[in-house]
mmCIF file of C-alpha atoms in Angstrom:
data_model
loop_
_atom_site.group_PDB
_atom_site.id
_atom_site.type_symbol
_atom_site.label_atom_id
_atom_site.label_comp_id
_atom_site.label_asym_id
_atom_site.label_seq_id
_atom_site.Cartn_x
_atom_site.Cartn_y
_atom_site.Cartn_z
ATOM 1 C CA MET F 1 74.386 40.782 49.413
ATOM 2 C CA PRO F 2 75.655 43.218 46.733
ATOM 3 C CA VAL F 3 75.076 46.898 47.413
ATOM 4 C CA THR F 4 72.757 47.385 44.459
ATOM 5 C CA ARG F 5 70.615 44.385 45.379
ATOM 6 C CA SER F 6 70.115 45.629 48.930
ATOM 7 C CA THR F 7 69.380 49.207 47.837
ATOM 8 C CA GLY F 8 66.929 47.942 45.233
ATOM 9 C CA LEU F 9 65.090 45.871 47.828
ATOM 10 C CA LEU F 10 65.025 48.807 50.256
ATOM 11 C CA ALA F 11 63.656 51.066 47.550
ATOM 12 C CA LEU F 12 60.953 48.580 46.550
ATOM 13 C CA GLY F 13 59.951 48.183 50.187
ATOM 14 C CA GLY F 14 59.776 51.957 50.590
ATOM 15 C CA ILE F 15 57.691 52.339 47.427
ATOM 16 C CA ALA F 16 55.255 49.650 48.594
ATOM 17 C CA LEU F 17 54.967 51.232 52.049
ATOM 18 C CA ALA F 18 54.416 54.698 50.557
ATOM 19 C CA ALA F 19 51.644 53.316 48.339
ATOM 20 C CA LEU F 20 49.957 51.656 51.319
ATOM 21 C CA LEU F 21 50.177 54.832 53.407
ATOM 22 C CA THR F 22 48.710 56.888 50.566
ATOM 23 C CA VAL F 23 45.712 54.575 50.322
ATOM 24 C CA ILE F 24 45.253 54.755 54.102
ATOM 25 C CA GLY F 25 45.496 58.543 53.940
ATOM 26 C CA HIS F 26 42.696 58.676 51.399
ATOM 27 C CA LEU F 27 40.471 56.465 53.536
ATOM 28 C CA GLU F 28 41.033 58.527 56.687
ATOM 29 C CA VAL F 29 40.030 61.941 55.339
ATOM 30 C CA ASN F 30 36.623 63.594 55.229
ATOM 31 C CA ASP F 31 34.180 61.790 52.935
ATOM 32 C CA ASP F 32 33.286 65.130 51.329
ATOM 33 C CA LEU F 33 36.685 65.306 49.583
ATOM 34 C CA ASN F 34 36.528 64.200 45.959
ATOM 35 C CA PRO F 35 39.727 62.413 44.789
ATOM 36 C CA TRP F 36 38.986 63.180 41.131
ATOM 37 C CA ALA F 37 38.597 66.918 41.697
ATOM 38 C CA LEU F 38 41.172 67.476 44.465
ATOM 39 C CA THR F 39 44.907 66.788 44.509
ATOM 40 C CA ILE F 40 46.716 64.531 46.942
ATOM 41 C CA SER F 41 48.052 67.667 48.628
ATOM 42 C CA ASP F 42 44.462 68.787 49.253
ATOM 43 C CA PHE F 43 43.889 65.486 51.037
ATOM 44 C CA ALA F 44 47.154 65.760 52.981
ATOM 45 C CA VAL F 45 46.434 69.272 54.302
ATOM 46 C CA SER F 46 43.233 68.008 55.911
ATOM 47 C CA ASP F 47 45.315 65.581 57.983
ATOM 48 C CA ARG F 48 48.622 67.338 58.668
ATOM 49 C CA GLY F 49 51.330 64.926 59.726
ATOM 50 C CA GLY F 50 49.113 62.013 58.709
ATOM 51 C CA ALA F 51 49.617 59.025 56.452
ATOM 52 C CA ILE F 52 50.019 60.940 53.170
ATOM 53 C CA ASP F 53 52.715 63.249 54.553
ATOM 54 C CA ILE F 54 54.561 60.211 55.914
ATOM 55 C CA ALA F 55 54.169 58.489 52.526
ATOM 56 C CA MET F 56 55.955 61.382 50.791
ATOM 57 C CA VAL F 57 58.848 61.172 53.247
ATOM 58 C CA VAL F 58 59.079 57.387 52.800
ATOM 59 C CA LEU F 59 59.086 57.747 48.998
ATOM 60 C CA ALA F 60 61.861 60.349 49.228
ATOM 61 C CA LEU F 61 63.922 57.969 51.381
ATOM 62 C CA ALA F 62 63.308 55.155 48.876
ATOM 63 C CA THR F 63 64.740 57.454 46.206
ATOM 64 C CA VAL F 64 67.810 58.068 48.369
ATOM 65 C CA ALA F 65 68.310 54.290 48.514
ATOM 66 C CA LEU F 66 68.183 54.150 44.710
ATOM 67 C CA LEU F 67 70.689 56.988 44.492
ATOM 68 C CA TYR F 68 73.051 55.144 46.807
ATOM 69 C CA GLY F 69 72.910 52.138 44.501
ATOM 70 C CA LEU F 70 73.407 54.271 41.385
ATOM 71 C CA ARG F 71 76.487 55.912 42.914
ATOM 72 C CA ARG F 72 78.158 52.643 43.930
ATOM 73 C CA PRO F 73 81.934 52.365 43.352
ATOM 74 C CA GLY F 74 82.873 51.753 39.754
ATOM 75 C CA PRO F 75 84.211 53.480 36.634
ATOM 76 C CA PRO F 76 83.681 57.254 36.390
ATOM 77 C CA ARG F 77 80.107 58.142 35.483
ATOM 78 C CA PRO F 78 79.384 60.110 32.305
ATOM 79 C CA ARG F 79 78.041 63.640 32.688
ATOM 80 C CA SER F 80 74.505 62.532 31.835
ATOM 81 C CA GLY F 81 74.684 60.025 34.700
ATOM 82 C CA ARG F 82 75.684 62.696 37.194
ATOM 83 C CA THR F 83 72.913 64.975 35.916
ATOM 84 C CA ALA F 84 70.379 62.173 36.355
ATOM 85 C CA GLU F 85 71.489 61.695 39.950
ATOM 86 C CA LEU F 86 71.101 65.428 40.623
ATOM 87 C CA LEU F 87 67.601 65.308 39.150
ATOM 88 C CA LEU F 88 66.693 62.341 41.351
ATOM 89 C CA GLY F 89 67.978 64.360 44.294
ATOM 90 C CA ALA F 90 65.739 67.255 43.217
ATOM 91 C CA TRP F 91 62.752 64.854 43.118
ATOM 92 C CA ALA F 92 63.515 63.604 46.619
ATOM 93 C CA GLY F 93 64.083 67.128 47.926
ATOM 94 C CA GLY F 94 60.860 68.371 46.353
ATOM 95 C CA LEU F 95 58.926 65.535 47.986
ATOM 96 C CA LEU F 96 60.405 66.290 51.400
ATOM 97 C CA LEU F 97 59.670 69.998 51.095
ATOM 98 C CA ALA F 98 56.110 69.320 49.940
ATOM 99 C CA ALA F 99 55.625 67.019 52.937
ATOM 100 C CA VAL F 100 56.911 69.589 55.424
ATOM 101 C CA VAL F 101 55.308 72.705 53.920
ATOM 102 C CA PRO F 102 51.526 72.273 53.468
ATOM 103 C CA THR F 103 49.380 73.710 50.724
ATOM 104 C CA ASN F 104 46.285 75.780 51.521
ATOM 105 C CA GLU F 105 42.920 74.313 52.444
ATOM 106 C CA PRO F 106 40.719 73.736 49.352
ATOM 107 C CA GLY F 107 38.751 76.869 48.481
ATOM 108 C CA THR F 108 40.986 79.266 50.457
ATOM 109 C CA ALA F 109 43.463 81.860 49.210
ATOM 110 C CA MET F 110 47.010 80.771 48.366
ATOM 111 C CA THR F 111 49.581 81.575 51.041
ATOM 112 C CA THR F 112 53.366 81.846 50.763
ATOM 113 C CA ALA F 113 53.640 78.318 52.154
ATOM 114 C CA ALA F 114 51.140 77.059 49.588
ATOM 115 C CA TYR F 115 53.133 78.577 46.725
ATOM 116 C CA LEU F 116 56.324 77.015 48.109
ATOM 117 C CA HIS F 117 54.542 73.659 48.301
ATOM 118 C CA ARG F 118 53.277 74.042 44.729
ATOM 119 C CA TYR F 119 56.659 74.869 43.211
ATOM 120 C CA ALA F 120 58.412 72.129 45.180
ATOM 121 C CA SER F 121 55.881 69.691 43.724
ATOM 122 C CA VAL F 122 56.365 71.052 40.199
ATOM 123 C CA ILE F 123 60.141 70.641 40.478
ATOM 124 C CA ALA F 124 59.702 67.075 41.705
ATOM 125 C CA PHE F 125 57.210 66.160 38.960
ATOM 126 C CA LEU F 126 59.502 67.511 36.216
ATOM 127 C CA ALA F 127 62.814 66.297 37.645
ATOM 128 C CA LEU F 128 61.903 62.616 37.834
ATOM 129 C CA PRO F 129 60.947 62.119 34.144
ATOM 130 C CA ALA F 130 64.117 63.936 33.072
ATOM 131 C CA ALA F 131 66.157 61.692 35.370
ATOM 132 C CA GLY F 132 64.416 58.586 34.039
ATOM 133 C CA TRP F 133 65.190 59.549 30.423
ATOM 134 C CA LEU F 134 68.884 60.049 31.198
ATOM 135 C CA LEU F 135 69.110 56.885 33.289
ATOM 136 C CA ALA F 136 67.735 54.869 30.370
ATOM 137 C CA ARG F 137 71.123 55.477 28.698
ATOM 138 C CA ARG F 138 73.032 53.638 31.412
ATOM 139 C CA PRO F 139 74.399 50.240 30.345
ATOM 140 C CA ASP F 140 73.377 48.646 33.654
ATOM 141 C CA LEU F 141 69.774 49.769 33.051
ATOM 142 C CA THR F 142 69.679 48.657 29.412
ATOM 143 C CA PRO F 143 67.186 45.826 30.116
ATOM 144 C CA ALA F 144 64.678 48.450 31.270
ATOM 145 C CA ALA F 145 65.595 51.277 28.868
ATOM 146 C CA ARG F 146 62.512 50.893 26.653
ATOM 147 C CA THR F 147 60.206 50.679 29.674
ATOM 148 C CA LEU F 148 61.793 53.746 31.275
ATOM 149 C CA ARG F 149 61.413 55.819 28.116
ATOM 150 C CA ALA F 150 57.796 54.760 27.670
ATOM 151 C CA LEU F 151 56.989 55.676 31.282
ATOM 152 C CA VAL F 152 58.745 59.034 30.899
ATOM 153 C CA LEU F 153 56.746 59.901 27.766
ATOM 154 C CA LEU F 154 53.517 58.878 29.478
ATOM 155 C CA SER F 155 54.349 60.955 32.552
ATOM 156 C CA LEU F 156 55.031 64.017 30.377
ATOM 157 C CA ALA F 157 51.661 63.575 28.658
ATOM 158 C CA LEU F 158 49.953 63.317 32.048
ATOM 159 C CA ALA F 159 51.858 66.370 33.316
ATOM 160 C CA ALA F 160 50.577 68.307 30.293
ATOM 161 C CA ALA F 161 47.036 67.126 31.083
ATOM 162 C CA MET F 162 47.417 68.282 34.661
ATOM 163 C CA ILE F 163 48.721 71.704 33.574
ATOM 164 C CA TRP F 164 45.770 72.072 31.201
ATOM 165 C CA SER F 165 43.373 71.137 33.995
ATOM 166 C CA ALA F 166 45.000 73.566 36.449
ATOM 167 C CA TYR F 167 44.634 76.561 34.130
ATOM 168 C CA PRO F 168 42.299 76.594 31.078
ATOM 169 C CA GLY F 169 40.511 73.425 32.192
ATOM 170 C CA ASP F 170 39.184 74.983 35.427
ATOM 171 C CA ARG F 171 40.713 72.066 37.442
ATOM 172 C CA MET F 172 38.522 69.489 35.700
ATOM 173 C CA LEU F 173 39.627 66.007 36.862
ATOM 174 C CA ILE F 174 42.876 67.465 38.173
ATOM 175 C CA GLY F 175 42.935 64.903 40.972
ATOM 176 C CA LEU F 176 42.686 62.015 38.521
ATOM 177 C CA ALA F 177 45.413 63.477 36.289
ATOM 178 C CA GLU F 178 47.733 63.989 39.261
ATOM 179 C CA ARG F 179 47.215 60.483 40.639
ATOM 180 C CA LEU F 180 47.899 58.912 37.246
ATOM 181 C CA LEU F 181 51.002 61.105 36.932
ATOM 182 C CA ILE F 182 52.297 60.053 40.342
ATOM 183 C CA LEU F 183 51.566 56.394 39.608
ATOM 184 C CA THR F 184 53.553 56.621 36.367
ATOM 185 C CA GLU F 185 56.495 58.413 37.971
ATOM 186 C CA VAL F 186 56.628 55.978 40.864
ATOM 187 C CA ALA F 187 56.679 53.203 38.241
ATOM 188 C CA VAL F 188 59.921 54.765 36.946
ATOM 189 C CA LEU F 189 61.451 54.392 40.413
ATOM 190 C CA ALA F 190 60.128 50.851 40.773
ATOM 191 C CA THR F 191 61.603 49.868 37.398
ATOM 192 C CA ILE F 192 65.050 51.107 38.433
ATOM 193 C CA ALA F 193 64.724 49.353 41.781
ATOM 194 C CA MET F 194 63.814 46.071 40.075
ATOM 195 C CA ILE F 195 66.992 46.241 38.002
ATOM 196 C CA GLN F 196 69.021 47.008 41.123
ATOM 197 C CA THR F 197 67.662 43.892 42.850
ATOM 198 C CA ARG F 198 69.554 41.849 40.267
ATOM 199 C CA GLY F 199 72.732 43.027 41.981
ATOM 200 C CA VAL F 200 74.650 44.434 39.031
ATOM 201 C CA ARG F 201 78.117 45.193 40.382
ATOM 202 C CA GLY F 202 79.759 47.469 37.914
ATOM 203 C CA ILE F 203 79.024 50.160 35.393
ATOM 204 C CA THR F 204 80.618 50.473 31.990
ATOM 205 C CA PRO F 205 79.780 53.911 30.694
ATOM 206 C CA ALA F 206 78.430 54.024 27.169
ATOM 207 C CA ARG F 207 80.694 55.723 24.612
ATOM 208 C CA GLY F 208 79.677 59.242 23.861
ATOM 209 C CA ALA F 209 77.218 59.327 26.788
#
């Protein structure tokens, strides 16, 4: 089985498992928690080391599988390709850090750990759309280029909605905005993984990329 096909299948399996664990994590928490008003991190902190924390680790590992496929042997990658890989690494690292370092309990004062968790999440949320936009330039991802760009633009709009909710919007529907944002960004990963399952063997860098 070609490297890219196996890494794509591993990534898709990891994405599916992370989604399942996230759903389980929402079902296991206190019924008083409102998913539209509270973020996924607020749910995770109520069950430290539970299904949602594991889901973030699994999703980070799925991203590592994608990276392995993107870095397979072939012609030298253009600078934009290397930057995209670094951004995917930042997404995976941000997820891992957010899983290990919890936020504060809802309604309590922010701690140093909570701020670290917040900024790790922000880096992850911003790094993935930027990576997706750059990866859309790759010749081996050309079949999905339009889809990737559309998902990136949608994720940026949702990120703006979440920022508005977090500050002037008094956290109105911040949980809904975040979940839609995560769903869109995970769709970027799934799109790349689907292309990898086709087992493309080589990369021919685009001129001027």
